Structures are given as structure tokens and as C-alpha cells.
XYZ file of C-alpha atoms in Angstrom:
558
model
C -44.034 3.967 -1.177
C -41.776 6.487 0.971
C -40.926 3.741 3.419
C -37.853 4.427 5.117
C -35.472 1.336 6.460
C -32.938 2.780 9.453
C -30.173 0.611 10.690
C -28.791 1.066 14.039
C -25.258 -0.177 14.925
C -23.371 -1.410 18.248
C -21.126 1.477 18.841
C -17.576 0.233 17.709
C -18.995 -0.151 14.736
C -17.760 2.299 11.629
C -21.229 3.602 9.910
C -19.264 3.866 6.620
C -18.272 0.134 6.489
C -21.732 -0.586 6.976
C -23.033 1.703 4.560
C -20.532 0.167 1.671
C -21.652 -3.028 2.807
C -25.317 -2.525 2.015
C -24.012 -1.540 -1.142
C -21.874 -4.661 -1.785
C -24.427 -7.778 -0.428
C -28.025 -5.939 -0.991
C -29.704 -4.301 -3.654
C -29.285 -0.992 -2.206
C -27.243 -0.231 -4.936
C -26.869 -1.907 -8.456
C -24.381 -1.393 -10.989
C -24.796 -1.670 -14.443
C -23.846 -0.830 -17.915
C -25.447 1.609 -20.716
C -24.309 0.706 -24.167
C -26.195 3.511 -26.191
C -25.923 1.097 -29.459
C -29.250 1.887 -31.665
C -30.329 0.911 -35.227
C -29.624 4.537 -37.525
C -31.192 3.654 -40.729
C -31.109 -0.179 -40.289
C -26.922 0.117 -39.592
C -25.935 -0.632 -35.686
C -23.740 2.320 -34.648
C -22.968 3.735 -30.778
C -24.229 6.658 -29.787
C -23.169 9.495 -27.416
C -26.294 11.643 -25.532
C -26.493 14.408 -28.398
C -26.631 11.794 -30.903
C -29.492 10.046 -29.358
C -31.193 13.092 -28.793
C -30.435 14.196 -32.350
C -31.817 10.762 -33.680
C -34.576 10.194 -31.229
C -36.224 14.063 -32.310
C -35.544 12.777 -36.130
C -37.180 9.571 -35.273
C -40.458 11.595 -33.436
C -40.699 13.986 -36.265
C -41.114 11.070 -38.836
C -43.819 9.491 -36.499
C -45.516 12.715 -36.514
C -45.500 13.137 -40.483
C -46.631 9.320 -40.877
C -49.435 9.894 -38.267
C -50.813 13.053 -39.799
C -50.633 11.713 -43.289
C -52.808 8.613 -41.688
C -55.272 10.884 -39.884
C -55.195 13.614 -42.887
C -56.382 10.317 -45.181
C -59.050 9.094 -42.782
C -60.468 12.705 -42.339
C -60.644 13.254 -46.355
C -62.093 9.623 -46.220
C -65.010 10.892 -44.062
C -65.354 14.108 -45.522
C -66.021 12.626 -48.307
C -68.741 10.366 -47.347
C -70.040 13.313 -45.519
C -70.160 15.593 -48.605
C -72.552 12.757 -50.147
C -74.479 12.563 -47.365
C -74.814 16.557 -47.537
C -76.122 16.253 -51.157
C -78.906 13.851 -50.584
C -80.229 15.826 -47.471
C -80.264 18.858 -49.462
C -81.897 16.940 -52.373
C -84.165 14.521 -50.154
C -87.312 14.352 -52.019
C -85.694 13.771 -55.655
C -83.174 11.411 -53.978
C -86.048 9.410 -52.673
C -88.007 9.628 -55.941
C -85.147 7.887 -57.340
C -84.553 5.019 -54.940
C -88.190 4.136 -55.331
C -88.356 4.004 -59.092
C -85.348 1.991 -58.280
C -85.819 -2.136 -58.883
C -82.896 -2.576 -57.359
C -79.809 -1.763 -55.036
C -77.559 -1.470 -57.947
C -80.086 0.066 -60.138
C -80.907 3.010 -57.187
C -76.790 3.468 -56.455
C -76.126 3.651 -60.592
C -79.325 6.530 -60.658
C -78.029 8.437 -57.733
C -74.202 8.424 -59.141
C -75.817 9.467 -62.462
C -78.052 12.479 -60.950
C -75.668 13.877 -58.617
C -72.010 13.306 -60.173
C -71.149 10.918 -56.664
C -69.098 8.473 -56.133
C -70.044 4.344 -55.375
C -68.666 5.246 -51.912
C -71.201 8.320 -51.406
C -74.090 6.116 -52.842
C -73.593 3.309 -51.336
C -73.494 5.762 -47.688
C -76.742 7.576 -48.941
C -78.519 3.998 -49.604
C -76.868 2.753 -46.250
C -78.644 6.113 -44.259
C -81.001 5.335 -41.542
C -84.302 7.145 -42.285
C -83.650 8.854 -38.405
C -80.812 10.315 -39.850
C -82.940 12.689 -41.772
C -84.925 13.949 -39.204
C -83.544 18.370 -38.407
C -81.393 17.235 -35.574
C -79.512 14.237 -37.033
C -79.145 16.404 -40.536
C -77.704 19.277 -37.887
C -75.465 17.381 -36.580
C -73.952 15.802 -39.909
C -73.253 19.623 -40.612
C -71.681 20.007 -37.424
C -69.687 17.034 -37.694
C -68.605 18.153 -41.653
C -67.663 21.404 -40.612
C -65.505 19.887 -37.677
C -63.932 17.893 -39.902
C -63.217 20.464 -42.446
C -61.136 22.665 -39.779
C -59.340 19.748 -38.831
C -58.272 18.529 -42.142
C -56.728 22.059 -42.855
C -54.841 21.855 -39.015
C -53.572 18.494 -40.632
C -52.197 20.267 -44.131
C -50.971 22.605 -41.887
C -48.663 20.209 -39.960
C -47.493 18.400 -42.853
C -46.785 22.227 -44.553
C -44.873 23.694 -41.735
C -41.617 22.026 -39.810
C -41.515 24.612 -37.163
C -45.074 23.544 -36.065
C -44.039 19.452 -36.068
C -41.271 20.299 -33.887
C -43.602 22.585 -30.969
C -45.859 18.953 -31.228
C -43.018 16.987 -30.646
C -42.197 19.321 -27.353
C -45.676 19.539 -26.225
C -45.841 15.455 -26.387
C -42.586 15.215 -24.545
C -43.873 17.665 -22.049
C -46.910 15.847 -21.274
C -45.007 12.738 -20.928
C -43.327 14.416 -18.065
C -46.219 15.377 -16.446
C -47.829 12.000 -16.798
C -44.818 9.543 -15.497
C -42.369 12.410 -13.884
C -42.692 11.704 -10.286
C -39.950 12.176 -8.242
C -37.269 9.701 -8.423
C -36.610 7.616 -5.106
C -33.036 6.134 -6.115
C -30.169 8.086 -7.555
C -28.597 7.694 -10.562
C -24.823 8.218 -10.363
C -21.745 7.366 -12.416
C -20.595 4.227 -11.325
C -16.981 4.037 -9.199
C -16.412 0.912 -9.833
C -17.093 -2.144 -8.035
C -16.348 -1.571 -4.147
C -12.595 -2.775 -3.174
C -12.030 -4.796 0.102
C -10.861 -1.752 1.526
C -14.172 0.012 1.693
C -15.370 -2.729 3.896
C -12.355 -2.047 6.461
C -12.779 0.560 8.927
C -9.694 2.561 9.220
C -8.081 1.390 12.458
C -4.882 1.534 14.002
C -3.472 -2.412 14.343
C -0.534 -3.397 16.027
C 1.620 -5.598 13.743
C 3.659 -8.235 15.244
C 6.498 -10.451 13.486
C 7.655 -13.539 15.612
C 11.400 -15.240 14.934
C 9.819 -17.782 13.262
C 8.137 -15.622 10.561
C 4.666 -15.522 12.138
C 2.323 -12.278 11.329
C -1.197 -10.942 12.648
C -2.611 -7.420 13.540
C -4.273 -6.614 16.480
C -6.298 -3.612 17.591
C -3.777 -0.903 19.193
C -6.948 -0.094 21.499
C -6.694 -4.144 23.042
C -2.794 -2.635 24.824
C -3.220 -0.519 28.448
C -0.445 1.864 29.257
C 1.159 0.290 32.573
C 3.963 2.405 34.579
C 8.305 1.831 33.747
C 9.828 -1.000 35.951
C 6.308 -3.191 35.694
C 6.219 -6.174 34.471
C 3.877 -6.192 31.483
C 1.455 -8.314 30.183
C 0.759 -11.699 27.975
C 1.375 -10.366 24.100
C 1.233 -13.802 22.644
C 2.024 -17.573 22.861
C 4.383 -19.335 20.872
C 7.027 -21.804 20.675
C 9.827 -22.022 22.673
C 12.150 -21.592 20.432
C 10.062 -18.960 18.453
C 9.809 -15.188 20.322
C 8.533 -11.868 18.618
C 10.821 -10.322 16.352
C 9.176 -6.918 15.271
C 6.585 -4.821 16.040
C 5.044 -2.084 14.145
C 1.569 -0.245 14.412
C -0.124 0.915 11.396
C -3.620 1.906 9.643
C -5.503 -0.632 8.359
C -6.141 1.176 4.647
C -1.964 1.980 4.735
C 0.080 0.057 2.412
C 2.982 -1.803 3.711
C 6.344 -2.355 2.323
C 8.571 -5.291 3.527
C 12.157 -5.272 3.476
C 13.760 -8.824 3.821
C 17.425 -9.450 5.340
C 18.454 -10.691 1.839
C 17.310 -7.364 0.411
C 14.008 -7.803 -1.481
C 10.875 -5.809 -1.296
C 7.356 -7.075 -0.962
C 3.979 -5.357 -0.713
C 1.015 -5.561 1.195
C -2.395 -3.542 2.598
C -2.650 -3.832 6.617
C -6.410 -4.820 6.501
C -4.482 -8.052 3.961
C -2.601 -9.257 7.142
C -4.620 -12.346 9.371
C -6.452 -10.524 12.591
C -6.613 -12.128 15.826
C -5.896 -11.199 19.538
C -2.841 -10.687 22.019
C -2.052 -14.407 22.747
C -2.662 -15.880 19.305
C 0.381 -16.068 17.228
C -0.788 -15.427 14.410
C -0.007 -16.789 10.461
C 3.213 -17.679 8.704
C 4.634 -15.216 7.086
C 5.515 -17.584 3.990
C 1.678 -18.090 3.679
C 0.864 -13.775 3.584
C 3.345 -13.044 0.967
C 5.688 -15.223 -1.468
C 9.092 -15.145 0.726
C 12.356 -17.115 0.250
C 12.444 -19.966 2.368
C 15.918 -18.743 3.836
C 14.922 -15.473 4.078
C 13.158 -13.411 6.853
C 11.915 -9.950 7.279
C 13.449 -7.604 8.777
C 11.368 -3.543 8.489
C 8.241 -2.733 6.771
C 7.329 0.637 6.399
C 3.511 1.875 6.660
C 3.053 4.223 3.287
C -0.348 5.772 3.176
C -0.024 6.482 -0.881
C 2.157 5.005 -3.640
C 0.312 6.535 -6.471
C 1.514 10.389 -5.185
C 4.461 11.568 -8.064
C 5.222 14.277 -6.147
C 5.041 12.587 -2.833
C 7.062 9.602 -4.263
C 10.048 11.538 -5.497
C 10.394 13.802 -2.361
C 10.867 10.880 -0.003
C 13.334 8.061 0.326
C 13.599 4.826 1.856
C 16.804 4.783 3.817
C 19.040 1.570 4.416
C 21.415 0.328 6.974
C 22.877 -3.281 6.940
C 24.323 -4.763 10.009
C 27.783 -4.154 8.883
C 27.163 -0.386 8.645
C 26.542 0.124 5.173
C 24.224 2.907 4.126
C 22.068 3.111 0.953
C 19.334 6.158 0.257
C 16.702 5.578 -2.744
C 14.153 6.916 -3.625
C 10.194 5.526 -2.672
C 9.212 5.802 -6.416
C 11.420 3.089 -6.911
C 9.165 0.775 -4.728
C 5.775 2.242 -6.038
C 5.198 -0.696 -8.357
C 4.021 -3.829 -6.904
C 5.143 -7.452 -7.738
C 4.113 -10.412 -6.603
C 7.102 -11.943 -6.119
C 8.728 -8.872 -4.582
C 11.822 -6.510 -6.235
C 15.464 -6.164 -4.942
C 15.496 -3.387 -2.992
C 19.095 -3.356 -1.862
C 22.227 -5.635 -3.352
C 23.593 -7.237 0.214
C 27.279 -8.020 0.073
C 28.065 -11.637 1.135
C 28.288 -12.051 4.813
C 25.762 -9.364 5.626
C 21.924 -8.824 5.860
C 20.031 -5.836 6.162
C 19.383 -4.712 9.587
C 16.732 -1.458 8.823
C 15.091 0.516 6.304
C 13.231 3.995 7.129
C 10.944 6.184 5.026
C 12.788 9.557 5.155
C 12.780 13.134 2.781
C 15.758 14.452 2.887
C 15.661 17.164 5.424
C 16.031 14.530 8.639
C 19.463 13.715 9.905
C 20.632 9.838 10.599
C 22.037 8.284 13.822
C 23.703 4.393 13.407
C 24.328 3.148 16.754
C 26.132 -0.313 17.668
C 25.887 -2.868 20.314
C 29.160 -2.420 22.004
C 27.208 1.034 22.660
C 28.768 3.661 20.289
C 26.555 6.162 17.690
C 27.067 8.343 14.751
C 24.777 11.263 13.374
C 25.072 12.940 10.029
C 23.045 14.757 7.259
C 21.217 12.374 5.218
C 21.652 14.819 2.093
C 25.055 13.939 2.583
C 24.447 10.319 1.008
C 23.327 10.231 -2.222
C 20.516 8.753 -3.729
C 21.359 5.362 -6.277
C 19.160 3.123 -8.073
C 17.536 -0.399 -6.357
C 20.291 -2.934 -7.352
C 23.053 -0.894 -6.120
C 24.857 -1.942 -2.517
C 25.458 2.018 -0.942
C 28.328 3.028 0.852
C 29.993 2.638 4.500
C 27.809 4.704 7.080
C 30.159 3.465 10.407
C 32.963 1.646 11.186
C 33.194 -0.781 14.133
C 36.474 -2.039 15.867
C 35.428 -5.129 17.208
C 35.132 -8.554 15.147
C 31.722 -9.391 16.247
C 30.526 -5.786 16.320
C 27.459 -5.077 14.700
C 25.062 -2.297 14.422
C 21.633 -2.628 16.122
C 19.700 0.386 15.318
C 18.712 3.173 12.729
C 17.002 6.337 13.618
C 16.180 9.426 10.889
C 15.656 12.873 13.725
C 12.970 14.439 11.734
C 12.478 16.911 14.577
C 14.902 18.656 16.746
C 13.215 18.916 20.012
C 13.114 15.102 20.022
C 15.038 12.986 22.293
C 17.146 9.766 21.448
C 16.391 6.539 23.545
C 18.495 3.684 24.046
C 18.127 0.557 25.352
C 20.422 -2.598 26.487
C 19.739 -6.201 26.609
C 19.353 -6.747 30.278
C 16.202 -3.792 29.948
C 17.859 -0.675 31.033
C 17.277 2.566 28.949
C 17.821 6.153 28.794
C 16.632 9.044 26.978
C 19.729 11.959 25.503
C 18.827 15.093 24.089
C 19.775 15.100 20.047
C 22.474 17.592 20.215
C 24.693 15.430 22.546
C 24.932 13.656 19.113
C 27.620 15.936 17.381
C 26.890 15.738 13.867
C 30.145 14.158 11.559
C 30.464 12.837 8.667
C 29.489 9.043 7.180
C 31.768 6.199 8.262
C 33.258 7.268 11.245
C 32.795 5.371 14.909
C 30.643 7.785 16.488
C 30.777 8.344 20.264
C 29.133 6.504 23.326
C 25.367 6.748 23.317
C 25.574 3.962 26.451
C 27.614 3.331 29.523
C 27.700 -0.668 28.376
C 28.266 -2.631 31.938
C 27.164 -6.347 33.225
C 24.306 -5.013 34.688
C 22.899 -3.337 31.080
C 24.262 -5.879 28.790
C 25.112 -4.915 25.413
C 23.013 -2.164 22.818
C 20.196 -3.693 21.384
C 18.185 -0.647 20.218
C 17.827 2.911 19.830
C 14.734 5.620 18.905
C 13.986 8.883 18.466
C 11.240 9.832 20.670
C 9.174 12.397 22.582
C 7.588 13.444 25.392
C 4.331 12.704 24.400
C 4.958 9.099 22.873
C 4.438 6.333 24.638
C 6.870 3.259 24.710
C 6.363 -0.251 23.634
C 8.657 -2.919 24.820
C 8.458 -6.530 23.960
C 10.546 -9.283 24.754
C 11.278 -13.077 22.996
C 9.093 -14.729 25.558
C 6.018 -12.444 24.487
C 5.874 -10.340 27.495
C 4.713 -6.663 26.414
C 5.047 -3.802 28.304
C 3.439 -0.034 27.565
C 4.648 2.855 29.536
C 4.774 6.713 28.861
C 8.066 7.921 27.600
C 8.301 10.987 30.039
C 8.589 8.707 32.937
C 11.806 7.850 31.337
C 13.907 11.232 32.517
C 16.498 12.491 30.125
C 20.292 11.853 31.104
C 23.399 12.125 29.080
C 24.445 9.950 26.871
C 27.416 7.973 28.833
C 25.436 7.152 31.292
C 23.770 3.354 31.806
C 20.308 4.475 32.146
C 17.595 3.106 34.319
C 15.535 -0.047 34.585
C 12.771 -0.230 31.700
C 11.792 -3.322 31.899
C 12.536 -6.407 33.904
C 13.824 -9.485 32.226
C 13.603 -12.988 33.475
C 17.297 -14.643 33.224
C 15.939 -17.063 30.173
C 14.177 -13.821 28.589
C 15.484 -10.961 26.397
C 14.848 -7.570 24.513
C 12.769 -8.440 21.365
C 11.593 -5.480 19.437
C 10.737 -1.740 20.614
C 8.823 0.954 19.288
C 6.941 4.251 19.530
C 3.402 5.035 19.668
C 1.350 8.865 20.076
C -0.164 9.077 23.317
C -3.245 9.922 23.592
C -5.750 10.417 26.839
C -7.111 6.772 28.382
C -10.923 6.585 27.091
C -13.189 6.953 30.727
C -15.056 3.172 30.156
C -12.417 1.110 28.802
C -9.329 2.753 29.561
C -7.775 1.838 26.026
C -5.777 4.299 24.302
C -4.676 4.228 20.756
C -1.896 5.685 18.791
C 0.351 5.449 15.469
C 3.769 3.755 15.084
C 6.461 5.961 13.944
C 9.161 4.185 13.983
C 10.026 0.166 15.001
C 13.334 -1.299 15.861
C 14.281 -4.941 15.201
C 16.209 -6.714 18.141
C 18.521 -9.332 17.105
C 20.755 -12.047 19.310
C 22.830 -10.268 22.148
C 26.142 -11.248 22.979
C 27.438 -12.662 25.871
C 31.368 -11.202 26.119
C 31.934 -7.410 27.519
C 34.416 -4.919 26.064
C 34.422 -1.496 27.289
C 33.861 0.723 24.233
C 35.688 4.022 24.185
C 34.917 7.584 22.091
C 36.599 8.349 19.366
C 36.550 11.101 16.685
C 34.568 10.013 13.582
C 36.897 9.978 10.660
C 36.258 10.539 6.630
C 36.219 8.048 4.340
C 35.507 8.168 0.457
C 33.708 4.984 0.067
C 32.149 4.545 -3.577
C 28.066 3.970 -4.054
């Protein structure tokens, strides 16, 4: 009928997700299967298009023999009654003579077969003929109809005598099927994509991705966070427990896939649109419930990977490891490009240790370890070499101190970036790269932080820039968003400035990075994409003044 249906959507709405929608729940769209399975001489048998083409022409060609061999028959049928009926009009008076000398039917049909050589068939027409059949006009139009049939008989022999000619009918009829039913077609007809996957109803959406203590997950639109000014003091990010606080933090697309990396060393999978929604203060869904996790165990990094199907993609990049006692492991991502349920070891952790990172790297980027008591090492990542999933790596730094630990992993992918520290008691700086002199694996580094009472120990680092923006969160739940250029760059023995303020019961949870981007006039929302997250475990409570040393050699074994 031409009628046309138009759908008009609220204007956070994705038109696409709609669309695929329609497709899904209405009969906008149907699916279904052609199995070109036909009878070829009474045996079943599958047929591709030039087959059925081939068969159906084969199949019209016979029709057209069996229907001019039926109309050929009826036309000699008629012009055969017709040549008896030409004989008695020619012969009129003689064939009346003899039908009235006649005593009866039979006797008058037997004298007419007998006179002029016909057949039953033509007598019995002759006797049947209405006498106002042989007035000039009617005996004209017998003639007429004779001679008609006549031509067309031959047309039929001709047919039935030439192949070339059966094959222009069987065009012709196709033709003038065309014209008769061809209208233009109002649906399409394409080849079918399958049936639509759960991510074609997800709009693609940055999400901020929260992990509590406790193992609690959700996602929440990035857009939901305002940007606030350093030294504020943030806003509600979500309830929980008191003894449960947010752990990690990580934004990501909704259609990326994400890998988690447990503290025991196994890997999981998952799709960001998979993980429970909700808002700032909810807090969320055990993470036990998401994906199949040991009991004892506990994430500790995911990584956001946009394609694990990529060969070329999944050989050129690795996913780097760093435990908490400084060992170092590179592999690479093809390795985790085949899901399991139940997760894969990703890493073999010694006893005694758990892993503290994991970062998607090529092998370009350099690597900086840093520890709580405040020191840092940088070296070439193509330096470490790249081992299998079971194996346990090699040392990356070495620590002094007992209960030394190290509390953050950073790959510099870009030179001009800066490297941002952070302490327990929310004080932070920003260091250009190159303060970082680059050494080899498993030395002790030098100071990245001037560790005092007033900073409290390490408890992060990141490589950032100027236009990222900076998201803090602490155990209680209290988030706070500022720009990272209001953060000015110092050297890196100094104690920074105030980030954040922290409460006396409160401490550093998680930090990451975000892209800034300008503050939308209405709402004032801005949204952006993670690039890197840092985990924030337990601070201690004892000071040591940490010193710099040189970084020394070691030939460690993968």
C-alpha cells in the first residue's frame, strides 16, 4: 500500500539499537531458510540456482510439447468434423436426398458413410447439423473457421518440429509473467547475517567499571561523573559495607571485550554490555555471580580489548605482568584469545605472592615498577622476553625492605607523557618521563616520591597527560574528577601536592585516567575512555626513609 511507519526517539537514544530491535521483536524483518531440494525424475536431490534453472526450463519445455500435442489432437479432432461438414454443404441436395429415403438414424449415417467415404464421427456431425447452419453465412463461416484451423494446426507441427521455436515460447511466457505479477518489491531480500547478537541491541557507550573489596561489579555511564577542581572533596560513588570499599576502577566500551586477571593468576572473559548496570550509589553484583571465580580468589586488572579474533593484531601485542613481589612476565594476547568458561592460567604465581597488574602493551612502550616505600624503575619492555601462559617470568625490581611491595605498573607508550604518583594520605605529583633514567630489569630504581608523614606511603602511579582527566576514588566510595593539568609538573623527589582530601578513617582506593573532552552546554557531563587503571591495596602504617640507588643487573631465568 506505500504506507510508511516513522519512529521518533527521545534523544539519548542510539537510532541503530532501535533499528536492530525492530528487527529482533517485530516482523520487520524475518529470517528464514531456502532448501532448493526438488523431485529430478522422481529422485529427491538439492539443487544450486543453475540447476534449478537448468531443470525448471527442461521441466517448461516438456509442458510445452505435452500441451501442443493436446491442442495439435483437439485441432485435427475438429478439423476433421469440419471436413465432413464441408462435404455435405458442398453436396446438400444429394445429402438430403439421402437422409430422407433414410428409415432411420442408423440407416441415413450408414448411406452417407457409404456415398461420401466419411467417417461415423463426420455422419453423425452432418445428421447432428442444425438446418440454420446451412443458410450462406453459417456455411461462410464453417469455411472461415476450417481455414483458421488449418493454419493453426501447421503453427502446432511447427512447434513440435522445431526446438529453437519451444524455447522463444518458453521466454515469451516467462516474460509475460513478469509483466503480469512484477511490481516492484516493497521488502528486500538479503542474505541472512545470522540471528542478531545481544550486542546489536547495546549502544556503544563508554561505562565506568567499578570493583569493590568485596568482589562487587556494575557499569555506569561515564557521562553520570562531573569534572570538579584538585583539593575538592568529591562526590557519593557508591554505598557499601563498612568493611567493603571500591577496589578498581576502569572505564570501557560497552561492545569491548574484557579480560580479567585474578591475584591467583587465572584469566576470565567477558563483554562490558555482560556486566549488571546501575547508578553511582548502587553497589552493584557479586563478582562470583558475573563470572565462575575461586572462592579465595579476587580480581585484580582487566583489560578492555576491542578484538580477539585480529591474527595480526593478536601477535603484535602483549599482555604484560607484574606481581607484588616484582616479578615480571610478557606474553603474548593470542594466548588469551580463546575463551573458557572457567577461565585459563594466565600467569604461574610463586607461593607467597599474587599478582598485582597486568597491561595490554606491543612492544615498542617502555615499563616503570614503582614501590610503596616510594622508589621506581624504567626499562625497555623488548628487553623481557615473551614465554608461554603457565610460565612464572623473571625479577623486574628488587626491594630492601621486608614488607616492601610494589604498588604500581605503568607501560609509557608516548614520550611527551608525564608520570603521576600518588601517596596514601592523597598527595600527588606529576614528573616528566625522562627523570626516569632507563636501566635494566631487577634493579631498585630511584625515588619517584619524597615519602613523609604527611604523604604516607606509595600507593599508585600513571602515565598521564595534559589533556586527561583524573579519577580518584577512595575505600569509603568518595569519587573525585579533576583535570590533570591542574596538577603542575615537579620533579620526582619531591612530595607533591594535595589531590584529594582523606577523612582519618578513609584511604586511596583505586585511580585512573580518562580523555577529556569539552563539558556538553545542558548537562555539563563529559565522557571519556580509560587507558589505564591502578589497583590500590592496604597501606602501611611504619615510615622508612627510602634512599636512591643505582639499579643493578641480574640474570634471573624465565
Amino acid at each position: 500500500t506505500g504506507m510508511r511507519v516513522v519512529y521518533e526517539i527521545k534523544r539519548e537514544a542510539d537510532a541503530n539499537v532501535v533499528l536492530n530491535m525492530l528487527y529482533k521483536y517485530t516482523q520487520l524483518q524475518s529470517s528464514f531458510s531456502v532448501n532448493n531440494i526438488a523431485l529430478v525424475k522422481g529422485r529427491p536431490v538439492a539443487l544450486n540456482l543453475k540447476d534449478m534453472i537448468l531443470h525448471y526450463v527442461d521441466h517448461r519445455h516438456e509442458v510445452v510439447i505435452r500441451r501442443t500435442k493436446y491442442d495439435l489432437a483437439e485441432a485435427e479432432k475438429r478439423a476433421h468434423i469440419l471436413e465432413g461438414l464441408l462435404i455435405a454443404i458442398d453436396n446438400l441436395d444429394e445429402v438430403i436426398e439421402i437422409i430422407r429415403g433414410s428409415k432411420t438414424p442408423d440407416d441415413a449415417r450408414d448411406g452417407l458413410v457409404s456415398r461420401f467415404s466419411l467417417s461415423e464421427l463426420q455422419a453423425k456431425a452432418i445428421l447432428e447439423l442444425r438446418l440454420q447452419r446451412l443458410t450462406g453465412l453459417e456455411r461462410d463461416k464453417i469455411k472461415a473457421e476450417y481455414e483458421e484451423l488449418m493454419k493453426q494446426i501447421t503453427y502446432l507441427k511447427s512447434i513440435l518440429n522445431d526446438e529453437v521455436l519451444r524455447m522463444q515460447i518458453i521466454k515469451d511466457e516467462v516474460i509475460d509473467i513478469k509483466k503480469k505479477y512484477g511490481d516492484e518489491r516493497k521488502s528486500e531480500i538479503v542474505y541472512a547475517g545470522g540471528e542478531l547478537s545481544m550486542e546489536d541491541m547495546i549502544a556503544a557507550e563508554d561505562m565506568v567499571i567499578t570493583i569493590s573489596h568485596l568482589g562487587y561489579i556494575k557499569r555506569t555511564a561515564l557521562r553520570d561523573y562531573k569534572r570538579q577542581n584538585r583539593g575538592g572533596k568529591g562526590s557519593k560513588g557508591a554505598n557499601s559495607r563498612d568493611e567493603d570499599f571500591i577496589a578498581q576502577l576502569f572505564v570501557a566500551n560497552t561492545h569491548s571485550y574484557m579480560l580479567f586477571f585474578t591475584q591467583m593468576g587465572k584469566c576470565h572473559w567477558m563483554r562490558v554490555y555482560e556486566i549488571p548496570e546501575g547508578n553511582r550509589t548502587t553497589k552493584g553484583r557479586a563478582l562470583q555471580n558475573v563470572i565462575q571465580i575461586d572462592k579465595d580468589d579476587q580480581v585484580k586488572a582487566y583489560l578492555a580489548v576491542k578484538n580477539l579474533t585480529d591474527e595480526e593484531y593478536l601477535t603484535k601485542n602483549f599482555v604484560f605482568f607484574c606481581t607484588q613481589k616484582g616479578t615480571i612476565k610478557k606474553t603474548a594476547l593470542e594466548a588469551y584469545s580463546r575463551p573458557r568458561q572457567k577461565g585459563i592460567i594466565a600467569i604461574n604465581i610463586e607461593e607467597g605472592d599474587t599478582l598485582l597488574d597486568a597491561v595490554l602493551t606491543d612492544d615498542e612502550c617502555d615499563v616503570v615498577l614503582a614501590t610503596k616505600y616510594g622508589q621506581a624503575i624504567r626499562f625497555h619492555q623488548h628487553r623481557v622476553r615473551s614465554v608461554g601462559r603457565n610460565s612464572t617470568g623473571v625479577i623486574g625490581v628488587r626491594m630492601d625492605e621486608p614488607d616492601d611491595e610494589v604498588v604500581g605498573l605503568v607501560a609509557i607508550k608516548d614520550k611527551d607523557s608525564t608520570i603521576l604518583v600518588l601517596s596514601e594520605k592523597g598527595y600527588g605529583k606529576r614528573s616528566e618521563i625522562e627523570d626516569y633514567r632507563i636501566t635494566n630489569r631487577g634493579g631498585k630504581g630511584v625515588k619517584t616520591l619524597n615519602i613523609t608523614d604527611k604523604t604516607g606511603r606509595l600507593v599508585a602511579i600513571l602515565e598521564v597527560k595534559q589533556e586527561n582527566d583524573l579519577m580518584i576514588i577512595t575505600k569509603n566510595g568518595i569519587l573525585i574528577r579533576m583535570a590533570v593539568d591542574d596538577i603542575r609538573s615537579q620533579g620526582r623527589a619531591t612530595q607533591g601536592v594535595r589531590l584529594i582530601k582523606i577523612s582519618e578513617k578513609d584511604e586511596i582506593a583505586s585511580i585512573a585516567k580518562i580523555d577529556k573532552v569539552e563539558e556538553e552546554e545542558e548537562e555539563g557531563l563529559i565522557d571519556g575512555e580509560t587507558t589505564e587503571i591502578t589497583d590500590v591495596t592496604e597501606a602501611p602504617t611504619n615510615e622508612t626513609e627510602s634512599t636512591e640507588t643505582n639499579p643493578e643487573e641480574n640474570e634471573d631465568t624465565e
